[in-house]
Tab-separated table of C-alpha atoms and ligand atoms in Angstrom:
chain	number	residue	atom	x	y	z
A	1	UNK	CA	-56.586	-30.166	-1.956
A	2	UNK	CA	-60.266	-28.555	-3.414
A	3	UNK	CA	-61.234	-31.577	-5.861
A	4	UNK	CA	-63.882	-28.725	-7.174
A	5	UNK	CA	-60.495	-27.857	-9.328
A	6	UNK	CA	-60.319	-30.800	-10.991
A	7	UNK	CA	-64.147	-31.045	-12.178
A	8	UNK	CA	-65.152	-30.370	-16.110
A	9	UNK	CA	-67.532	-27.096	-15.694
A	10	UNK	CA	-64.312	-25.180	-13.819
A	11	UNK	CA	-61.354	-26.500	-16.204
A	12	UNK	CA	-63.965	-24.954	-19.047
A	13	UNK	CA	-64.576	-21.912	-17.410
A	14	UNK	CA	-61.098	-21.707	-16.651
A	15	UNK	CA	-60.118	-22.461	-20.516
A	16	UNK	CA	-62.050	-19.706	-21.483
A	17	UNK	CA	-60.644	-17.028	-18.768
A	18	UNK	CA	-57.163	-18.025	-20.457
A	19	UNK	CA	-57.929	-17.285	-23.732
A	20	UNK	CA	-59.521	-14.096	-22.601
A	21	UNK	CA	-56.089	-13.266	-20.663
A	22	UNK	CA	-54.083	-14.043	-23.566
A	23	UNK	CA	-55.847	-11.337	-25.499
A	24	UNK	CA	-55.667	-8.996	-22.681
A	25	UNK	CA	-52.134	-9.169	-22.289
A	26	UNK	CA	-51.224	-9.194	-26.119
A	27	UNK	CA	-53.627	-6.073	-26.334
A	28	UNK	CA	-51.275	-4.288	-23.240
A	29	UNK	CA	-48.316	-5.519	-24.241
A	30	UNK	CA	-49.071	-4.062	-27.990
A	31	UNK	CA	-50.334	-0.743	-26.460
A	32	UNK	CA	-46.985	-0.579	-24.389
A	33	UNK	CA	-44.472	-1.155	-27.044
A	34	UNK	CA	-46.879	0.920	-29.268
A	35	UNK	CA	-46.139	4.145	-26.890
A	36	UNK	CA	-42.638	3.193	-26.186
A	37	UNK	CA	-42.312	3.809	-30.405
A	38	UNK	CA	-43.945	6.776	-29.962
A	39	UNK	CA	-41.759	8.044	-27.212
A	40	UNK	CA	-38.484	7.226	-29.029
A	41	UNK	CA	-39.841	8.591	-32.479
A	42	UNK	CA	-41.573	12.078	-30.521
A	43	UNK	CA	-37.806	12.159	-28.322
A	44	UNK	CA	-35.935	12.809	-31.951
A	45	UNK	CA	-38.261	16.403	-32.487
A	46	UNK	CA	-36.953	17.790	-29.263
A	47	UNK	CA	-37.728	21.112	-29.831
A	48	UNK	CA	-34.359	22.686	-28.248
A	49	UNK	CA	-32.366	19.630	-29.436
A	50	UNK	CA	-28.653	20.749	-29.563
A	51	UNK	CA	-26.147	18.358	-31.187
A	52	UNK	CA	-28.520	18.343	-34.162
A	53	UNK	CA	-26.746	17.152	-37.696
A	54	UNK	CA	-29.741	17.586	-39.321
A	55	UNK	CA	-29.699	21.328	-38.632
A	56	UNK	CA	-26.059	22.502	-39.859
A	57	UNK	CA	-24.309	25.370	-38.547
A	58	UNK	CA	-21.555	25.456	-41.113
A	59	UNK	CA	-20.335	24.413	-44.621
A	60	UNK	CA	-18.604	21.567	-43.443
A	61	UNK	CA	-21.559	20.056	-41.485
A	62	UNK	CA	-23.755	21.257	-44.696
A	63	UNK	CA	-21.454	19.606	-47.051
A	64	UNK	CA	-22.150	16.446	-45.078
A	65	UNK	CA	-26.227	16.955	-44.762
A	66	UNK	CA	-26.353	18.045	-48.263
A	67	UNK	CA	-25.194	14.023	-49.455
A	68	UNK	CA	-27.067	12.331	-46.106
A	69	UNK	CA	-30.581	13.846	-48.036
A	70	UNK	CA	-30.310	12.558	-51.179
A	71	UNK	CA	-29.281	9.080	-49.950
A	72	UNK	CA	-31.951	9.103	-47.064
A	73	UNK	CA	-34.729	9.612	-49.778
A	74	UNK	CA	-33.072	6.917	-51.970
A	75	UNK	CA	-33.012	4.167	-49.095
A	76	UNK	CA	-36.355	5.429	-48.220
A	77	UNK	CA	-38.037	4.627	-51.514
A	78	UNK	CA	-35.781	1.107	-52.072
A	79	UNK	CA	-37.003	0.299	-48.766
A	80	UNK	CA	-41.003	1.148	-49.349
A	81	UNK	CA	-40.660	-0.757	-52.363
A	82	UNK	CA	-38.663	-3.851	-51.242
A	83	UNK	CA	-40.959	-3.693	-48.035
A	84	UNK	CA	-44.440	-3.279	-49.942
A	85	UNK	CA	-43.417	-6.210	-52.720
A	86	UNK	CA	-42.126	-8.461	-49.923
A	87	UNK	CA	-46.120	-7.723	-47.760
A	88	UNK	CA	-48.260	-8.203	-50.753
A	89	UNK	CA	-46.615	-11.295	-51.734
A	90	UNK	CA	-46.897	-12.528	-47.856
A	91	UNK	CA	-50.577	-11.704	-48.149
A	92	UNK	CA	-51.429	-12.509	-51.822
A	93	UNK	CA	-50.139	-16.602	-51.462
A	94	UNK	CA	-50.841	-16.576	-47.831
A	95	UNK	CA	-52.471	-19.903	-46.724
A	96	UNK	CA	-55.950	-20.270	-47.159
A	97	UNK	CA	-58.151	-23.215	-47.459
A	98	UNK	CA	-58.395	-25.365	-50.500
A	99	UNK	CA	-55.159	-24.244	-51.663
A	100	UNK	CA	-53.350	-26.949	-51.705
A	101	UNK	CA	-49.081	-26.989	-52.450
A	102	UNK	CA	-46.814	-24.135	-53.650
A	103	UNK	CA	-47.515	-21.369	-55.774
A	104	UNK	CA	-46.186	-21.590	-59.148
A	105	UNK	CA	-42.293	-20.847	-58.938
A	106	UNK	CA	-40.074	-18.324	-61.341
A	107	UNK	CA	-36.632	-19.677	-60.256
A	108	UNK	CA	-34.209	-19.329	-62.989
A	109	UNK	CA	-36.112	-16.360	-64.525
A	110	UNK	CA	-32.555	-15.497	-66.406
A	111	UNK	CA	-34.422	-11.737	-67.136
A	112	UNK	CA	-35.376	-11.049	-63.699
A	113	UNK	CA	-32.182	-12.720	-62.368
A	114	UNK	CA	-30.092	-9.763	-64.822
A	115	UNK	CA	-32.682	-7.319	-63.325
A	116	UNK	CA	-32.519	-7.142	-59.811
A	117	UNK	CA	-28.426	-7.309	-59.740
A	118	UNK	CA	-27.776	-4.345	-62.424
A	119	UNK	CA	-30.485	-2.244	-60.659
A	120	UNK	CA	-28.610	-2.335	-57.435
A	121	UNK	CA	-25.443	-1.741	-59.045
A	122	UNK	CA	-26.597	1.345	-60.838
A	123	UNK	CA	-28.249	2.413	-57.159
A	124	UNK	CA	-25.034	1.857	-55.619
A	125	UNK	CA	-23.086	3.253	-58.048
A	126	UNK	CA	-25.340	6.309	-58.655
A	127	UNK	CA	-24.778	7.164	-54.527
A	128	UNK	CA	-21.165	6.374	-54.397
A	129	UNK	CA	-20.290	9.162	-56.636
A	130	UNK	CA	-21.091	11.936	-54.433
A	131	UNK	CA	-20.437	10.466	-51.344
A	132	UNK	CA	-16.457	9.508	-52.451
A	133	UNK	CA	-16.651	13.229	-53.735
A	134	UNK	CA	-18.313	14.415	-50.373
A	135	UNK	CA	-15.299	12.503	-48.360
A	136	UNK	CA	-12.333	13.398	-50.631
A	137	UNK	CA	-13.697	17.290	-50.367
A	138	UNK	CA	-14.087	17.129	-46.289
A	139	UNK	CA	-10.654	15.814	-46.009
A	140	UNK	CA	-8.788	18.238	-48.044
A	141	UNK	CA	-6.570	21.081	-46.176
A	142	UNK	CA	-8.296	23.759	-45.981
A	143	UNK	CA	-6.419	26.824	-47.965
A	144	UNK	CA	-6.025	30.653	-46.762
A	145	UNK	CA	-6.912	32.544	-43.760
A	146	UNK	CA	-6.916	29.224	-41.268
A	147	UNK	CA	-7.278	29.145	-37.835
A	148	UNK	CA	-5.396	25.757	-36.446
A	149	UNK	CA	-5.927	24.137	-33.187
A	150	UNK	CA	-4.858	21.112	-31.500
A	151	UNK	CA	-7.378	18.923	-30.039
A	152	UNK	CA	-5.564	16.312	-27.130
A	153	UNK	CA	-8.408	14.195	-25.993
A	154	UNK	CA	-7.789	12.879	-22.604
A	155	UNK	CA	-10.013	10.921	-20.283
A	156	UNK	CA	-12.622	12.345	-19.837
A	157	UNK	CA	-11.972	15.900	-21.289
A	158	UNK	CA	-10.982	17.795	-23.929
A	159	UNK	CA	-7.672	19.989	-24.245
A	160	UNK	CA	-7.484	23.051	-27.259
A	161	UNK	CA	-3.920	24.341	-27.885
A	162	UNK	CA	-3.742	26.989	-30.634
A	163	UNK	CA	0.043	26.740	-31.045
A	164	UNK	CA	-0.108	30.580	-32.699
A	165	UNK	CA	-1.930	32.188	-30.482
A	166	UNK	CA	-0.037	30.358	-27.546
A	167	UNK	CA	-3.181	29.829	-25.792
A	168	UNK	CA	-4.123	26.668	-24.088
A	169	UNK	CA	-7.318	25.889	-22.296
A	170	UNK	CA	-9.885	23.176	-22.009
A	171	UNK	CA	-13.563	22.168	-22.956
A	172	UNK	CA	-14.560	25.419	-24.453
A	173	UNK	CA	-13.678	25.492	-28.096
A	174	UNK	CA	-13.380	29.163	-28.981
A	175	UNK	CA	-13.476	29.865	-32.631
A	176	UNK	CA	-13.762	32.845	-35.450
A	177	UNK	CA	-17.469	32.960	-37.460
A	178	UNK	CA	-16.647	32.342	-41.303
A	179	UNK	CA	-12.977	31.322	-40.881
A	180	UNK	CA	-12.447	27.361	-41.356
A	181	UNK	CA	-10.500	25.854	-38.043
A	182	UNK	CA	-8.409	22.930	-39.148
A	183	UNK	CA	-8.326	20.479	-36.092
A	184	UNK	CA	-5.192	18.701	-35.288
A	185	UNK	CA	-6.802	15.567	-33.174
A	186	UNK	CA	-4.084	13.911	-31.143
A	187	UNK	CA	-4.763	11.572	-27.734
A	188	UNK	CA	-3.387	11.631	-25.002
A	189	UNK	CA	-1.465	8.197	-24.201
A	190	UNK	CA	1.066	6.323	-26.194
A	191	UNK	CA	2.534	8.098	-28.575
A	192	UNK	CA	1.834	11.769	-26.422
A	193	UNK	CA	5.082	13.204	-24.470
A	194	UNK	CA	7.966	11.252	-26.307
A	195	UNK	CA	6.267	7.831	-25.591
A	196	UNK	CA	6.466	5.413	-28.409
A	197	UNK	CA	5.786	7.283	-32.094
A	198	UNK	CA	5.373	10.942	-30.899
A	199	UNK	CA	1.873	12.414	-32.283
A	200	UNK	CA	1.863	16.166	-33.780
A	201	UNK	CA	0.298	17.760	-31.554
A	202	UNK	CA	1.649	20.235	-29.204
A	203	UNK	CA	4.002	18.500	-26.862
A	204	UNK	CA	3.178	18.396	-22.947
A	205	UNK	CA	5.665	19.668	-20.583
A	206	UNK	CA	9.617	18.825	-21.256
A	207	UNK	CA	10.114	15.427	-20.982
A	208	UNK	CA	10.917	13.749	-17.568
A	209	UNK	CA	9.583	16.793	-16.093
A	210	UNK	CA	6.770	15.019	-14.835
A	211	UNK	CA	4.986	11.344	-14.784
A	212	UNK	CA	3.986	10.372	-17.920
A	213	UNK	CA	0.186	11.128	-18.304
A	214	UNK	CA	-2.087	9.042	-16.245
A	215	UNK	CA	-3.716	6.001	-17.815
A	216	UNK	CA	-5.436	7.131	-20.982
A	217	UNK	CA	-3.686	5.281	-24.262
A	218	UNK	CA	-7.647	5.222	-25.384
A	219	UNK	CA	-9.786	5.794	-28.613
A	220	UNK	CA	-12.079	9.137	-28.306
A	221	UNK	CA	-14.073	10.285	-31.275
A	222	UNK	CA	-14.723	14.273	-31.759
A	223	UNK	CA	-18.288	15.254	-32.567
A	224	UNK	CA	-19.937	18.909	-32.931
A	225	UNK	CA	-22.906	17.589	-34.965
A	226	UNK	CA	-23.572	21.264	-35.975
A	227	UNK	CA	-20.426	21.910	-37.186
A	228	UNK	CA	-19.029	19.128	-38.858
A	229	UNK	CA	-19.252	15.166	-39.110
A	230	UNK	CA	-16.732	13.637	-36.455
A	231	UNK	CA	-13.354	12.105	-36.469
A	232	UNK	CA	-11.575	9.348	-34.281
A	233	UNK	CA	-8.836	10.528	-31.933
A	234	UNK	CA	-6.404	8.103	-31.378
A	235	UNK	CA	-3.063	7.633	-29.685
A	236	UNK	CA	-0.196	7.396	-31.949
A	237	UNK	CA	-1.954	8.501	-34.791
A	238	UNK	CA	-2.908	12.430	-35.572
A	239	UNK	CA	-6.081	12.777	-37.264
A	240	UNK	CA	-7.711	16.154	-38.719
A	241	UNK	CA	-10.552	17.664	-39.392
A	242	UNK	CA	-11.768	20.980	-40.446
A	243	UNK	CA	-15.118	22.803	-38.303
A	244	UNK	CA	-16.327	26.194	-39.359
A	245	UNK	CA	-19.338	27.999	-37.769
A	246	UNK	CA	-21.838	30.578	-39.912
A	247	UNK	CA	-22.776	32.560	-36.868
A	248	UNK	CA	-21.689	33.251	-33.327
A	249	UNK	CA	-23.422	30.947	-30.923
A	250	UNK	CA	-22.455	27.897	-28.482
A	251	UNK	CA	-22.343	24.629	-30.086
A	252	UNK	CA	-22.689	21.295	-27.913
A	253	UNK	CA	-20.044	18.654	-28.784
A	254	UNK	CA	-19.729	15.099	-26.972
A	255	UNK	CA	-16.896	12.077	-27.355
A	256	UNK	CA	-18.547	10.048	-29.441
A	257	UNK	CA	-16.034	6.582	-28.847
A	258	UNK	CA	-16.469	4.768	-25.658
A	259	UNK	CA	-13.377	5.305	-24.322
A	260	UNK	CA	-14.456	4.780	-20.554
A	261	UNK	CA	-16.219	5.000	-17.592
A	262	UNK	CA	-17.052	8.378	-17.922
A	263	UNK	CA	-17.219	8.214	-21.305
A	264	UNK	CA	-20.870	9.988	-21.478
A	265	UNK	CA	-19.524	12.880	-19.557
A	266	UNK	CA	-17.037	13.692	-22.029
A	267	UNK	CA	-18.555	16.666	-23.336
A	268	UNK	CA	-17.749	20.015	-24.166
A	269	UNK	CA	-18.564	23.260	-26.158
A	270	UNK	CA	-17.878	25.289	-29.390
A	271	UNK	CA	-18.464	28.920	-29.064
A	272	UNK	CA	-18.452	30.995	-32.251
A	273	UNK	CA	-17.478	34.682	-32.225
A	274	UNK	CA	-17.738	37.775	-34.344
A	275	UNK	CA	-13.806	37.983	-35.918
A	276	UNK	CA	-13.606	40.964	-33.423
A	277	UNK	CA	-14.536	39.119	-30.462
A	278	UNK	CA	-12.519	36.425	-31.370
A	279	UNK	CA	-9.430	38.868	-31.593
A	280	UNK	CA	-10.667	40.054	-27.830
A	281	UNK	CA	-10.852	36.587	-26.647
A	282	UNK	CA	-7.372	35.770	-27.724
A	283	UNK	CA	-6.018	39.108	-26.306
A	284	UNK	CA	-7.463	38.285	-22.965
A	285	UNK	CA	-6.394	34.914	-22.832
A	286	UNK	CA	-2.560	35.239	-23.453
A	287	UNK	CA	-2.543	37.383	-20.471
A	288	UNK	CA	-1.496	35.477	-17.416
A	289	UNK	CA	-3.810	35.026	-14.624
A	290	UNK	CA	-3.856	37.830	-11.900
A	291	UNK	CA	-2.460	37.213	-8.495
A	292	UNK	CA	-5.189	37.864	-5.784
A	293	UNK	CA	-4.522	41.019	-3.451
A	294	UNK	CA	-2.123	39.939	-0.110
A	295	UNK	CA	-4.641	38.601	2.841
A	296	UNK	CA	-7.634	37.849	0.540
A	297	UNK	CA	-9.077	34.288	0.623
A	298	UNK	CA	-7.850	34.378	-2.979
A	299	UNK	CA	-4.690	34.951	-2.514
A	300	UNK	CA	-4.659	31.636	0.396
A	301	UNK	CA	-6.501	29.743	-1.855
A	302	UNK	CA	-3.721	30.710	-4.429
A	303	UNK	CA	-1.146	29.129	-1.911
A	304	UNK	CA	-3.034	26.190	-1.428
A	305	UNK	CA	-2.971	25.688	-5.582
A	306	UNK	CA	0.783	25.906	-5.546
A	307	UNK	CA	1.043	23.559	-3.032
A	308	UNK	CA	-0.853	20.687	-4.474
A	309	UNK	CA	-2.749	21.430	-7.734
A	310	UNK	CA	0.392	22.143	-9.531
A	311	UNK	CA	1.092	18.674	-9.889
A	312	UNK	CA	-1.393	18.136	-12.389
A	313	UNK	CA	-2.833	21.766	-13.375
A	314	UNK	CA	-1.126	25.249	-14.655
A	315	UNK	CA	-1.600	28.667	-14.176
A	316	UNK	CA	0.195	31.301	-15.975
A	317	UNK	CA	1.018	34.182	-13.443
A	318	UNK	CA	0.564	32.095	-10.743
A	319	UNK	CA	3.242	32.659	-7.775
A	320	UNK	CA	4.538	30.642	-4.806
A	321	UNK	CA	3.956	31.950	-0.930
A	322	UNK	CA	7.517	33.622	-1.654
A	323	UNK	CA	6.054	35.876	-4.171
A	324	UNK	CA	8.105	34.852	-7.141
A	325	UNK	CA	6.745	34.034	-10.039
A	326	UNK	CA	6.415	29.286	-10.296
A	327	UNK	CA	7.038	28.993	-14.402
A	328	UNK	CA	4.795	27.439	-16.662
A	329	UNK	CA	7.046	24.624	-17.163
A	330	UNK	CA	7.200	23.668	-13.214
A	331	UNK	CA	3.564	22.858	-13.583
A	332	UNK	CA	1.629	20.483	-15.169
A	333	UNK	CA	-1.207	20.078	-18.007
A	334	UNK	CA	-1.810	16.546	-17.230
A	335	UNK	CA	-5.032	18.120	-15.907
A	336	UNK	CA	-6.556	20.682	-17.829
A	337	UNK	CA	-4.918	24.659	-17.694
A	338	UNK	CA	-6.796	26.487	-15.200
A	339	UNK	CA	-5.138	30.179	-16.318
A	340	UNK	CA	-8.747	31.367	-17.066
A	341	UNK	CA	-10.593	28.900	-15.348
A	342	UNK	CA	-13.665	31.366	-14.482
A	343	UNK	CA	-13.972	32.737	-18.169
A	344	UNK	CA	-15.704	28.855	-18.727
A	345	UNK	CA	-18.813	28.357	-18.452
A	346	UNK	CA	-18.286	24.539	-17.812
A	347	UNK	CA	-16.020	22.434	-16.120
A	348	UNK	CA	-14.708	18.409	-15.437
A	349	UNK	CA	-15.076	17.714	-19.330
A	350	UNK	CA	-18.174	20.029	-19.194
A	351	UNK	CA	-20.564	17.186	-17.335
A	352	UNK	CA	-20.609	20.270	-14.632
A	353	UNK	CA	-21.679	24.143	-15.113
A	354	UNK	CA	-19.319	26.635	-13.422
A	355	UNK	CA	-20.505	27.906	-10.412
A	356	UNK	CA	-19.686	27.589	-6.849
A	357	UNK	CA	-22.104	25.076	-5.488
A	358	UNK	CA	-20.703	22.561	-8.369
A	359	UNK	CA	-17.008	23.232	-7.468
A	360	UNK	CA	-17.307	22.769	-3.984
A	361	UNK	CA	-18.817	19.116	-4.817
A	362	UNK	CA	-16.263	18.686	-6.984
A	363	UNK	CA	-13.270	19.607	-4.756
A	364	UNK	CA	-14.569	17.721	-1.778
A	365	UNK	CA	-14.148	14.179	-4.210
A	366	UNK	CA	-14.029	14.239	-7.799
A	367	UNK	CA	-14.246	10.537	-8.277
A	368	UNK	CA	-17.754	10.886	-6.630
A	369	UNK	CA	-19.174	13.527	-8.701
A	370	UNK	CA	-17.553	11.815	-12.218
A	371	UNK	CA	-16.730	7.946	-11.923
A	372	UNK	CA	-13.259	7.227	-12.575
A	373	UNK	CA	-12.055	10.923	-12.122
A	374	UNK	CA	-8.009	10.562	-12.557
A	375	UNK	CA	-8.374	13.509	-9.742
A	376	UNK	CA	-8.091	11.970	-6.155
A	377	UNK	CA	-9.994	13.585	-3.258
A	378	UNK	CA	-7.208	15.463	-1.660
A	379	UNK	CA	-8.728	15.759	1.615
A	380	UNK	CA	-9.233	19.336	1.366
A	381	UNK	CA	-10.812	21.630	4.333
A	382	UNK	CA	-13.967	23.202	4.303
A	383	UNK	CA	-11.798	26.578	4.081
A	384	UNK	CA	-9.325	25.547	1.737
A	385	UNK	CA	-12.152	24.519	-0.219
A	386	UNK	CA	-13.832	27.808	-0.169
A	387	UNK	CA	-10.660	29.223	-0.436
A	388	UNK	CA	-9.688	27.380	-3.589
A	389	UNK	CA	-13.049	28.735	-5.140
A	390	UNK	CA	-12.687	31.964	-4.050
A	391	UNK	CA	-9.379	31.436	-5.995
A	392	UNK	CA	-10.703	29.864	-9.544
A	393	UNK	CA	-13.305	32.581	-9.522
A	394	UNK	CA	-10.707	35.254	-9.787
A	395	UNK	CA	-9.115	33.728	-12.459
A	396	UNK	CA	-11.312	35.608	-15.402
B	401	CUA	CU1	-13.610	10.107	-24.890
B	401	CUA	CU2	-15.552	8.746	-25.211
């Protein structure tokens, strides 16, 4: 061992190199948790941010931003107030020398004491009168030219039945500019296909007709921040909710209750039309999907879909290798309804874009691509694959 260590001079000069260090490192670690601040305070101005409240799209989501202002600006000032008393007192009676005990104490200031408890009241009281309105007026039904929809949330995606239009599809959220869409939220799980206490919402196929839907019985939570505030989804119960958009556009939506592993994937999309182009989207929608031409990789991958997809997916119009016509009801929606699978622009709860590179991925082993996928890898071919695709893509 160096004795040199243990001599006076070194422990000093060492003493001093520690303090030194000390102040480095408080410096650095101040500097790092100084930018980290920044980065999470800089990350809210995104300038493309979607899934914005603070930029509503609607009345609803308006109706909502229009209270959240006022009672930001209150809690700001209570909170620069509260803050700035509570740091000049700090600093005013801080410790210094020759000051010897306490400062002089005001308990049991009776006028003070009435003060601060009726000033809060008449705060609280003052906000909770347009925030009960706010609630009472989100939650009403809305009245006259209504489009409804029922939203099934399933893990990890979301199902839209519009029981009028007799469309059902998946992810993508089509709705009318200016008309207000009352939501019919419903999950998928207890209280879904005859379980215990059915839900509202659009029953799946006739009873028996198929397994009861695979494992989900959990919790979701519908959010379009543009659009509207959000609602729970929850099995056995039937929740609603009313969106409306100003203008045509996509919005971004997102499940906003963990309700699983792939929870954070649970995404999906609003799209706004012109009433026109919502009319044309419904038209083209009700019609059944096309069968591919005889011989065309389509029309295999069209057989290969009848032979195993139908066990969890539909498609209208689809037929078996005989030709004739495999009804709706022989198929299933525990998956979502693929009738007009290519007309989406996203896919697998929208965590994927539609295209072929992302489909091929996602045929070869779902569970892979999206942890805890309730679709299996079914061990497909590299042509039934591409078949399968070449399939989906026809199905505009
Ligand atoms: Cu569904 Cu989180």
């Amino acid at each position: 061992m160096d004795e040199r260590c243990y001599s006076a001079p070194h422990l000093g000069a060492r003493m001093k190199l520690d303090r030194g260090d000390h102040r480095d490192v408080r410096r650095r670690t101040l500097a790092v948790l100084g930018l980290v601040a920044l980065a999470l305070v800089a990350a809210a101005c995104a300038p493309n941010a979607t899934q914005d409240s603070l930029q509503p799209a609607g009345p609803y989501a308006r109706k909502a931003y229009d209270l959240y202002v006022p009672v930001f600006w209150v809690a700001t000032a209570i909170f620069v107030v509260v803050e700035g008393l509570l740091v000049y007192f700090a600093w005013k009676y801080r410790h210094r020398k020759g000051r010897e005990g306490i400062p002089p104490q005001v308990h049991g200031n009776t006028r003070l004491e009435i003060a601060w408890t009726i000033l809060p009241a008449i705060i609280l009281a003052g906000v909770a009168v347009p925030t009960v309105t706010t609630i009472f007026d989100l939650a009403r039904e809305p009245e006259g030219d209504v489009l409804n929809v029922d939203v099934l949330g399933h893990q990890w995606w979301w199902e839209f039945d519009y029981p009028e239009e007799g469309i059902n599809t998946a992810n993508e959220l089509h709705i009318p500019t200016d008309r207000p869409v009352y939501l019919r939220l419903c999950a998928v799980g207890v209280g879904y296909q005859g379980q215990v206490a059915p839900s509202e919402c659009q029953p799946g196929p006739p009873e028996g007709s198929f397994p009861a839907t695979l494992g989900d019985s959990v919790i979701h939570s519908f959010w379009v921040p543009e659009l509207a505030g959000t609602q729970d989804v929850i099995p056995g119960r039937t929740n609603f909710m009313v969106i409306q958009a100003d203008e045509p556009g996509t919005y971004t939506g997102q499940c906003k209750e963990f309700c699983g592993l792939s929870h954070a994937y649970m995404k999906f999309t609003v799209v706004a039309h012109t009433p026109e182009d919502f009319e044309a989207w419904v038209a083209a929608q009700r019609a059944p999907a096309a069968m591919p031409s005889v011989g065309t990789p389509a029309a295999a991958g069209a057989e290969v879909f009848a032979g195993q997809c139908i066990a969890c997916h539909a498609i209208d119009g689809l037929q078996g290798p005989d030709g004739q016509p495999i009804p709706i009801q022989q198929q299933s929606n525990n998956g979502p309804n693929l009738t007009h699978f290519a007309s989406r622009g996203c896919f697998a709860g929208c965590m994927l874009e539609t295209n072929d590179e992302n489909l091929r991925r996602w045929l070869e082993d779902p569970p892979s691509v999206k942890a805890g996928s309730w679709m299996p890898s079914y061990n497909l071919t590299p042509e039934q694959i591409d078949q399968l695709i070449a399939y989906l893509n026809s199905l505009r």
